[in-house]
């Protein structure tokens, strides 16, 4: 009986425990779950803001990294090249440029008119202007840079030399008795025992303002008559005679420079120098012909009777050689 009662007591105890356990579970089921949606939204918004800020910062960094201050360097890629038809010596130059955004390039001179592109220029050099300093600039929003290069004539000799040989436009001789001959230049003792003096002149008006390098007068291969050694040295002097031609009065013309002396038997007769060059330029600027007289130093006569003694030069025997640059 006692065992039976004990069994009932245990059963009742476990029943009560089960009841309370069941009641606790039900209380939890009836309680509303906490609202976490607001926290989730706030977390999402925070994440989006952080992402946007990170993207903006990255864009700013990228944009800043892409901008660069320009640099420029000039290089010759063609030239010097001579262009014969226009007598120029040209260079073609390119600009090596860096920078972001892409810089604008400007040249101080471009004789091609932009034909070779925005970063290339052509410079034509002439004999009158044989050098040029080309300057170029590169500019963008970050700043600018500049470079320059000196270009010099490199197409052979800068100046061309020209050689001109002139023969007299006027020739003649006058003797002490007043005889005038305008066909040749004669000096010496005539068959009439008179002293003969020769004259010759060149037209040099075209040489005004020319850059004369050298000038030489030469008399050669004359016709000889009898030996005229008793009249002393041969003398050539600078003289001005009247534009109308030789007259008997020119026998007594007074030299304005000279004489230039040669031995009586020298052949050929030639002279040059700065005074000759200066006189050519002076006479060319007036203009007036370049004129000379030629004679023996001793005007005495009395050689062989009835015989011409001395020399006679034709126009082709007398030459003025001028070398000039341009």
mmCIF file of C-alpha atoms in Angstrom:
data_model
loop_
_atom_site.group_PDB
_atom_site.id
_atom_site.type_symbol
_atom_site.label_atom_id
_atom_site.label_comp_id
_atom_site.label_asym_id
_atom_site.label_seq_id
_atom_site.Cartn_x
_atom_site.Cartn_y
_atom_site.Cartn_z
ATOM 1 C CA UNK A 1 0.000 0.000 0.000
ATOM 2 C CA UNK A 2 2.837 2.319 0.862
ATOM 3 C CA UNK A 3 4.594 1.447 -2.487
ATOM 4 C CA UNK A 4 1.404 2.259 -4.323
ATOM 5 C CA UNK A 5 1.081 5.618 -2.607
ATOM 6 C CA UNK A 6 4.699 6.409 -3.365
ATOM 7 C CA UNK A 7 4.067 5.760 -7.026
ATOM 8 C CA UNK A 8 1.165 8.191 -7.018
ATOM 9 C CA UNK A 9 3.262 10.850 -5.353
ATOM 10 C CA UNK A 10 6.050 10.557 -7.974
ATOM 11 C CA UNK A 11 3.585 10.685 -10.803
ATOM 12 C CA UNK A 12 2.058 13.852 -9.356
ATOM 13 C CA UNK A 13 5.448 15.468 -8.896
ATOM 14 C CA UNK A 14 6.510 14.873 -12.484
ATOM 15 C CA UNK A 15 3.136 16.089 -13.690
ATOM 16 C CA UNK A 16 3.587 19.402 -11.843
ATOM 17 C CA UNK A 17 7.170 19.819 -13.239
ATOM 18 C CA UNK A 18 5.902 19.134 -16.743
ATOM 19 C CA UNK A 19 3.184 21.744 -16.315
ATOM 20 C CA UNK A 20 5.570 24.464 -15.316
ATOM 21 C CA UNK A 21 7.950 23.634 -18.139
ATOM 22 C CA UNK A 22 5.104 23.798 -20.639
ATOM 23 C CA UNK A 23 3.907 27.109 -19.223
ATOM 24 C CA UNK A 24 7.380 28.651 -19.596
ATOM 25 C CA UNK A 25 7.638 27.679 -23.247
ATOM 26 C CA UNK A 26 4.225 29.110 -23.982
ATOM 27 C CA UNK A 27 5.134 32.396 -22.297
ATOM 28 C CA UNK A 28 8.084 32.679 -24.646
ATOM 29 C CA UNK A 29 5.937 31.923 -27.660
ATOM 30 C CA UNK A 30 3.489 34.660 -26.732
ATOM 31 C CA UNK A 31 6.183 37.389 -26.290
ATOM 32 C CA UNK A 32 6.821 39.563 -29.398
ATOM 33 C CA UNK A 33 10.280 39.206 -30.957
ATOM 34 C CA UNK A 34 12.488 42.309 -30.678
ATOM 35 C CA UNK A 35 12.374 44.664 -33.786
ATOM 36 C CA UNK A 36 15.835 44.687 -35.412
ATOM 37 C CA UNK A 37 14.777 46.174 -38.776
ATOM 38 C CA UNK A 38 15.734 49.728 -37.727
ATOM 39 C CA UNK A 39 19.164 48.616 -36.678
ATOM 40 C CA UNK A 40 19.602 46.773 -40.004
ATOM 41 C CA UNK A 41 18.542 49.844 -42.027
ATOM 42 C CA UNK A 42 20.906 52.072 -40.120
ATOM 43 C CA UNK A 43 23.730 49.599 -40.692
ATOM 44 C CA UNK A 44 22.942 49.470 -44.413
ATOM 45 C CA UNK A 45 22.818 53.285 -44.692
ATOM 46 C CA UNK A 46 26.125 53.600 -42.870
ATOM 47 C CA UNK A 47 27.706 51.028 -45.197
ATOM 48 C CA UNK A 48 26.363 52.875 -48.294
ATOM 49 C CA UNK A 49 27.694 56.222 -47.028
ATOM 50 C CA UNK A 50 31.084 54.733 -46.303
ATOM 51 C CA UNK A 51 31.167 53.138 -49.781
ATOM 52 C CA UNK A 52 30.198 56.429 -51.481
ATOM 53 C CA UNK A 53 32.842 58.333 -49.554
ATOM 54 C CA UNK A 54 35.450 55.732 -50.475
ATOM 55 C CA UNK A 55 34.446 55.897 -54.173
ATOM 56 C CA UNK A 56 34.523 59.724 -54.163
ATOM 57 C CA UNK A 57 37.934 59.753 -52.548
ATOM 58 C CA UNK A 58 39.195 57.211 -55.068
ATOM 59 C CA UNK A 59 37.856 59.317 -57.949
ATOM 60 C CA UNK A 60 39.503 62.422 -56.529
ATOM 61 C CA UNK A 61 42.798 60.591 -56.128
ATOM 62 C CA UNK A 62 42.537 59.173 -59.657
ATOM 63 C CA UNK A 63 41.662 62.580 -61.108
ATOM 64 C CA UNK A 64 44.553 64.189 -59.252
ATOM 65 C CA UNK A 65 46.939 61.506 -60.389
ATOM 66 C CA UNK A 66 45.908 62.029 -64.053
ATOM 67 C CA UNK A 67 46.816 65.757 -64.064
ATOM 68 C CA UNK A 68 50.430 66.602 -64.807
ATOM 69 C CA UNK A 69 52.345 69.815 -65.373
ATOM 70 C CA UNK A 70 53.484 69.888 -69.021
ATOM 71 C CA UNK A 71 57.028 69.421 -70.251
ATOM 72 C CA UNK A 72 58.364 70.162 -73.743
ATOM 73 C CA UNK A 73 61.585 69.360 -75.585
ATOM 74 C CA UNK A 74 62.450 70.428 -79.138
ATOM 75 C CA UNK A 75 64.220 68.051 -81.479
ATOM 76 C CA UNK A 76 65.299 68.392 -85.112
ATOM 77 C CA UNK A 77 63.851 65.544 -87.126
ATOM 78 C CA UNK A 78 64.787 66.813 -90.602
ATOM 79 C CA UNK A 79 67.422 69.218 -91.824
ATOM 80 C CA UNK A 80 69.381 71.142 -92.671
ATOM 81 C CA UNK A 81 68.047 70.716 -96.211
ATOM 82 C CA UNK A 82 68.875 73.065 -99.096
ATOM 83 C CA UNK A 83 66.068 74.076 -101.438
ATOM 84 C CA UNK A 84 67.706 75.367 -104.579
ATOM 85 C CA UNK A 85 64.652 76.914 -106.262
ATOM 86 C CA UNK A 86 64.109 79.306 -103.366
ATOM 87 C CA UNK A 87 67.721 79.381 -102.091
ATOM 88 C CA UNK A 88 66.737 78.509 -98.523
ATOM 89 C CA UNK A 89 68.068 76.123 -95.906
ATOM 90 C CA UNK A 90 65.244 74.630 -93.843
ATOM 91 C CA UNK A 91 64.839 72.647 -90.632
ATOM 92 C CA UNK A 92 61.846 70.685 -89.393
ATOM 93 C CA UNK A 93 61.505 70.481 -85.632
ATOM 94 C CA UNK A 94 59.148 68.461 -83.460
ATOM 95 C CA UNK A 95 58.038 69.072 -79.897
ATOM 96 C CA UNK A 96 58.212 66.100 -77.522
ATOM 97 C CA UNK A 97 55.449 66.895 -75.016
ATOM 98 C CA UNK A 98 54.129 65.340 -71.789
ATOM 99 C CA UNK A 99 51.380 66.477 -69.415
ATOM 100 C CA UNK A 100 47.745 65.815 -68.476
ATOM 101 C CA UNK A 101 45.472 67.034 -69.812
ATOM 102 C CA UNK A 102 47.227 67.096 -73.191
ATOM 103 C CA UNK A 103 49.023 70.460 -73.509
ATOM 104 C CA UNK A 104 48.482 72.999 -76.271
ATOM 105 C CA UNK A 105 51.711 73.607 -78.239
ATOM 106 C CA UNK A 106 52.700 76.928 -79.767
ATOM 107 C CA UNK A 107 55.743 77.833 -81.920
ATOM 108 C CA UNK A 108 57.339 81.243 -82.372
ATOM 109 C CA UNK A 109 57.689 80.502 -86.101
ATOM 110 C CA UNK A 110 56.342 77.932 -88.531
ATOM 111 C CA UNK A 111 57.029 78.536 -92.200
ATOM 112 C CA UNK A 112 54.969 75.471 -93.123
ATOM 113 C CA UNK A 113 51.792 77.085 -91.819
ATOM 114 C CA UNK A 114 50.963 74.012 -89.740
ATOM 115 C CA UNK A 115 51.339 71.579 -92.637
ATOM 116 C CA UNK A 116 53.208 69.005 -90.542
ATOM 117 C CA UNK A 117 50.866 68.950 -87.547
ATOM 118 C CA UNK A 118 50.348 70.799 -84.286
ATOM 119 C CA UNK A 119 53.579 69.582 -82.719
ATOM 120 C CA UNK A 120 55.896 70.213 -85.662
ATOM 121 C CA UNK A 121 57.276 73.371 -87.249
ATOM 122 C CA UNK A 122 59.437 74.285 -90.236
ATOM 123 C CA UNK A 123 61.937 77.138 -90.195
ATOM 124 C CA UNK A 124 63.362 78.534 -93.450
ATOM 125 C CA UNK A 125 66.765 80.199 -93.181
ATOM 126 C CA UNK A 126 68.031 82.575 -95.840
ATOM 127 C CA UNK A 127 71.441 84.002 -96.618
ATOM 128 C CA UNK A 128 70.302 87.369 -95.279
ATOM 129 C CA UNK A 129 68.896 85.737 -92.106
ATOM 130 C CA UNK A 130 71.057 82.646 -91.574
ATOM 131 C CA UNK A 131 70.147 81.947 -87.919
ATOM 132 C CA UNK A 132 66.945 81.702 -85.894
ATOM 133 C CA UNK A 133 66.134 80.667 -82.335
ATOM 134 C CA UNK A 134 62.909 78.672 -82.406
ATOM 135 C CA UNK A 135 60.880 78.813 -79.196
ATOM 136 C CA UNK A 136 57.953 76.561 -78.314
ATOM 137 C CA UNK A 137 55.573 76.453 -75.335
ATOM 138 C CA UNK A 138 53.365 73.712 -73.927
ATOM 139 C CA UNK A 139 50.375 74.812 -71.814
ATOM 140 C CA UNK A 140 47.593 73.039 -69.925
ATOM 141 C CA UNK A 141 45.486 73.640 -66.793
ATOM 142 C CA UNK A 142 48.404 72.667 -64.571
ATOM 143 C CA UNK A 143 50.921 75.150 -65.958
ATOM 144 C CA UNK A 144 53.286 75.622 -68.879
ATOM 145 C CA UNK A 145 56.800 74.850 -70.058
ATOM 146 C CA UNK A 146 59.106 76.318 -72.716
ATOM 147 C CA UNK A 147 62.052 75.158 -74.780
ATOM 148 C CA UNK A 148 64.132 76.733 -77.534
ATOM 149 C CA UNK A 149 66.677 75.628 -80.115
ATOM 150 C CA UNK A 150 69.192 77.599 -82.186
ATOM 151 C CA UNK A 151 69.034 76.852 -85.918
ATOM 152 C CA UNK A 152 71.953 77.908 -88.121
ATOM 153 C CA UNK A 153 72.582 77.820 -91.857
ATOM 154 C CA UNK A 154 74.069 74.417 -92.604
ATOM 155 C CA UNK A 155 73.709 74.124 -96.368
ATOM 156 C CA UNK A 156 77.227 74.751 -97.592
ATOM 157 C CA UNK A 157 78.898 78.126 -97.702
ATOM 158 C CA UNK A 158 76.648 80.818 -96.345
ATOM 159 C CA UNK A 159 77.766 83.333 -98.945
ATOM 160 C CA UNK A 160 78.367 82.643 -102.593
ATOM 161 C CA UNK A 161 81.427 84.046 -104.258
ATOM 162 C CA UNK A 162 81.092 85.537 -107.707
ATOM 163 C CA UNK A 163 83.991 86.346 -110.010
ATOM 164 C CA UNK A 164 83.655 89.032 -112.657
ATOM 165 C CA UNK A 165 86.279 90.021 -115.206
ATOM 166 C CA UNK A 166 85.898 93.417 -116.835
ATOM 167 C CA UNK A 167 87.725 94.990 -119.744
ATOM 168 C CA UNK A 168 88.023 98.753 -120.125
ATOM 169 C CA UNK A 169 85.119 100.654 -121.640
ATOM 170 C CA UNK A 170 87.469 103.536 -122.524
ATOM 171 C CA UNK A 171 91.058 103.381 -123.744
ATOM 172 C CA UNK A 172 93.462 105.786 -125.370
ATOM 173 C CA UNK A 173 96.798 107.549 -125.305
ATOM 174 C CA UNK A 174 97.919 111.162 -125.512
ATOM 175 C CA UNK A 175 101.397 112.380 -126.435
ATOM 176 C CA UNK A 176 103.275 115.460 -125.358
ATOM 177 C CA UNK A 177 102.526 117.152 -128.684
ATOM 178 C CA UNK A 178 98.761 116.840 -128.150
ATOM 179 C CA UNK A 179 98.086 113.810 -130.329
ATOM 180 C CA UNK A 180 95.113 111.698 -129.115
ATOM 181 C CA UNK A 181 94.354 108.080 -130.024
ATOM 182 C CA UNK A 182 91.272 106.252 -128.654
ATOM 183 C CA UNK A 183 91.914 102.770 -130.042
ATOM 184 C CA UNK A 184 94.539 101.384 -127.663
ATOM 185 C CA UNK A 185 96.735 102.153 -124.651
ATOM 186 C CA UNK A 186 100.231 103.158 -125.722
ATOM 187 C CA UNK A 187 103.256 104.250 -123.676
ATOM 188 C CA UNK A 188 106.777 105.125 -124.599
ATOM 189 C CA UNK A 189 108.638 107.233 -127.167
ATOM 190 C CA UNK A 190 106.825 107.777 -130.453
ATOM 191 C CA UNK A 191 108.353 107.834 -133.896
ATOM 192 C CA UNK A 192 108.010 111.623 -133.704
ATOM 193 C CA UNK A 193 110.109 111.678 -130.528
ATOM 194 C CA UNK A 194 107.176 112.581 -128.292
ATOM 195 C CA UNK A 195 106.312 111.025 -124.934
ATOM 196 C CA UNK A 196 103.115 108.924 -124.971
ATOM 197 C CA UNK A 197 100.940 108.292 -121.919
ATOM 198 C CA UNK A 198 98.068 105.810 -121.860
ATOM 199 C CA UNK A 199 94.697 105.849 -120.120
ATOM 200 C CA UNK A 200 92.003 103.238 -119.476
ATOM 201 C CA UNK A 201 88.733 103.166 -117.529
ATOM 202 C CA UNK A 202 86.246 100.558 -116.252
ATOM 203 C CA UNK A 203 82.508 100.903 -115.696
ATOM 204 C CA UNK A 204 82.022 99.551 -112.155
ATOM 205 C CA UNK A 205 78.644 101.114 -111.277
ATOM 206 C CA UNK A 206 77.053 97.674 -110.695
ATOM 207 C CA UNK A 207 79.323 97.091 -107.693
ATOM 208 C CA UNK A 208 77.747 99.712 -105.464
ATOM 209 C CA UNK A 209 77.217 98.179 -101.972
ATOM 210 C CA UNK A 210 78.708 94.856 -103.025
ATOM 211 C CA UNK A 211 80.818 92.936 -100.529
ATOM 212 C CA UNK A 212 84.036 92.865 -102.551
ATOM 213 C CA UNK A 213 86.500 90.232 -101.376
ATOM 214 C CA UNK A 214 89.324 91.036 -103.770
ATOM 215 C CA UNK A 215 90.116 93.068 -106.861
ATOM 216 C CA UNK A 216 93.053 92.995 -109.254
ATOM 217 C CA UNK A 217 94.050 95.002 -112.312
ATOM 218 C CA UNK A 218 96.260 93.195 -114.807
ATOM 219 C CA UNK A 219 97.887 94.315 -118.040
ATOM 220 C CA UNK A 220 99.488 91.544 -120.095
ATOM 221 C CA UNK A 221 100.654 90.451 -123.540
ATOM 222 C CA UNK A 222 101.165 93.892 -125.071
ATOM 223 C CA UNK A 223 102.585 94.570 -128.487
ATOM 224 C CA UNK A 224 106.252 95.522 -128.039
ATOM 225 C CA UNK A 225 108.177 97.970 -130.087
ATOM 226 C CA UNK A 226 111.839 98.786 -129.708
ATOM 227 C CA UNK A 227 113.389 98.550 -126.268
ATOM 228 C CA UNK A 228 112.501 101.538 -124.121
ATOM 229 C CA UNK A 229 114.777 101.038 -121.137
ATOM 230 C CA UNK A 230 116.035 104.618 -121.131
ATOM 231 C CA UNK A 231 112.671 105.955 -119.842
ATOM 232 C CA UNK A 232 112.867 104.288 -116.437
ATOM 233 C CA UNK A 233 110.149 102.451 -114.476
ATOM 234 C CA UNK A 234 106.608 101.962 -115.699
ATOM 235 C CA UNK A 235 104.074 103.748 -113.492
ATOM 236 C CA UNK A 236 100.313 103.257 -113.130
ATOM 237 C CA UNK A 237 98.304 105.839 -111.215
ATOM 238 C CA UNK A 238 94.715 106.668 -110.289
ATOM 239 C CA UNK A 239 93.333 109.593 -112.222
ATOM 240 C CA UNK A 240 90.011 111.166 -113.231
ATOM 241 C CA UNK A 241 89.657 112.352 -116.787
ATOM 242 C CA UNK A 242 86.662 114.083 -118.269
ATOM 243 C CA UNK A 243 83.587 111.965 -119.068
ATOM 244 C CA UNK A 244 83.690 113.209 -122.639
ATOM 245 C CA UNK A 245 86.835 111.222 -123.354
ATOM 246 C CA UNK A 246 90.526 111.939 -123.682
ATOM 247 C CA UNK A 247 91.814 115.279 -124.857
ATOM 248 C CA UNK A 248 95.293 116.663 -125.283
ATOM 249 C CA UNK A 249 94.904 118.288 -121.867
ATOM 250 C CA UNK A 250 94.803 114.881 -120.202
ATOM 251 C CA UNK A 251 98.517 114.456 -120.838
ATOM 252 C CA UNK A 252 99.030 116.680 -117.796
ATOM 253 C CA UNK A 253 96.341 115.114 -115.571
ATOM 254 C CA UNK A 254 97.379 115.086 -111.929
ATOM 255 C CA UNK A 255 97.007 111.669 -110.239
ATOM 256 C CA UNK A 256 94.918 111.531 -107.060
ATOM 257 C CA UNK A 257 96.782 108.397 -105.972
ATOM 258 C CA UNK A 258 99.858 106.512 -107.036
ATOM 259 C CA UNK A 259 102.008 105.813 -108.743
ATOM 260 C CA UNK A 260 102.396 102.061 -108.594
ATOM 261 C CA UNK A 261 105.811 101.318 -110.037
ATOM 262 C CA UNK A 262 107.122 98.389 -112.095
ATOM 263 C CA UNK A 263 110.484 97.700 -113.684
ATOM 264 C CA UNK A 264 110.643 98.822 -117.298
ATOM 265 C CA UNK A 265 110.611 95.208 -118.506
ATOM 266 C CA UNK A 266 108.080 93.681 -116.058
ATOM 267 C CA UNK A 267 105.420 91.446 -117.617
ATOM 268 C CA UNK A 268 102.597 91.189 -116.733
ATOM 269 C CA UNK A 269 101.785 94.337 -114.776
ATOM 270 C CA UNK A 270 99.311 93.729 -111.954
ATOM 271 C CA UNK A 271 98.237 95.294 -108.675
ATOM 272 C CA UNK A 272 95.552 94.786 -106.045
ATOM 273 C CA UNK A 273 94.779 95.638 -102.428
ATOM 274 C CA UNK A 274 92.349 97.427 -100.152
ATOM 275 C CA UNK A 275 92.867 100.820 -101.757
ATOM 276 C CA UNK A 276 91.733 99.415 -105.077
ATOM 277 C CA UNK A 277 88.651 97.853 -103.450
ATOM 278 C CA UNK A 278 87.804 101.078 -101.612
ATOM 279 C CA UNK A 279 88.209 103.106 -104.785
ATOM 280 C CA UNK A 280 85.919 100.757 -106.729
ATOM 281 C CA UNK A 281 83.205 101.121 -104.073
ATOM 282 C CA UNK A 282 83.673 104.880 -103.920
ATOM 283 C CA UNK A 283 83.475 105.338 -107.702
ATOM 284 C CA UNK A 284 80.520 102.939 -107.916
ATOM 285 C CA UNK A 285 78.540 104.974 -105.392
ATOM 286 C CA UNK A 286 78.925 108.279 -107.299
ATOM 287 C CA UNK A 287 78.778 106.701 -109.943
ATOM 288 C CA UNK A 288 81.977 107.357 -111.872
ATOM 289 C CA UNK A 289 84.252 105.146 -113.900
ATOM 290 C CA UNK A 290 87.378 103.708 -112.356
ATOM 291 C CA UNK A 291 90.164 105.369 -114.334
ATOM 292 C CA UNK A 292 93.914 104.923 -114.583
ATOM 293 C CA UNK A 293 96.868 106.455 -116.331
ATOM 294 C CA UNK A 294 100.031 104.613 -117.346
ATOM 295 C CA UNK A 295 103.387 106.030 -118.392
ATOM 296 C CA UNK A 296 107.141 105.722 -118.123
ATOM 297 C CA UNK A 297 108.606 107.579 -115.168
ATOM 298 C CA UNK A 298 110.999 109.572 -117.367
ATOM 299 C CA UNK A 299 109.206 111.703 -119.974
ATOM 300 C CA UNK A 300 112.457 112.352 -121.828
ATOM 301 C CA UNK A 301 112.580 111.559 -125.501
ATOM 302 C CA UNK A 302 115.396 111.036 -127.959
ATOM 303 C CA UNK A 303 115.546 107.336 -128.584
ATOM 304 C CA UNK A 304 115.776 105.905 -132.061
ATOM 305 C CA UNK A 305 114.693 108.443 -134.628
ATOM 306 C CA UNK A 306 111.547 107.574 -136.531
ATOM 307 C CA UNK A 307 110.900 104.501 -134.348
ATOM 308 C CA UNK A 308 108.172 103.728 -131.844
ATOM 309 C CA UNK A 309 109.707 102.530 -128.602
ATOM 310 C CA UNK A 310 107.513 101.104 -125.851
ATOM 311 C CA UNK A 311 104.309 99.066 -125.461
ATOM 312 C CA UNK A 312 100.756 99.089 -126.775
ATOM 313 C CA UNK A 313 97.855 97.304 -124.997
ATOM 314 C CA UNK A 314 94.522 96.473 -126.626
ATOM 315 C CA UNK A 315 91.232 96.403 -124.700
ATOM 316 C CA UNK A 316 91.465 92.630 -124.260
ATOM 317 C CA UNK A 317 94.959 92.899 -122.786
ATOM 318 C CA UNK A 318 93.689 94.800 -119.734
ATOM 319 C CA UNK A 319 91.466 93.140 -117.112
ATOM 320 C CA UNK A 320 89.854 94.138 -113.833
ATOM 321 C CA UNK A 321 89.031 90.977 -111.866
ATOM 322 C CA UNK A 322 86.585 91.422 -108.979
ATOM 323 C CA UNK A 323 85.509 88.705 -106.540
ATOM 324 C CA UNK A 324 82.513 89.550 -104.376
ATOM 325 C CA UNK A 325 80.129 87.765 -102.021
ATOM 326 C CA UNK A 326 76.364 87.818 -101.714
#
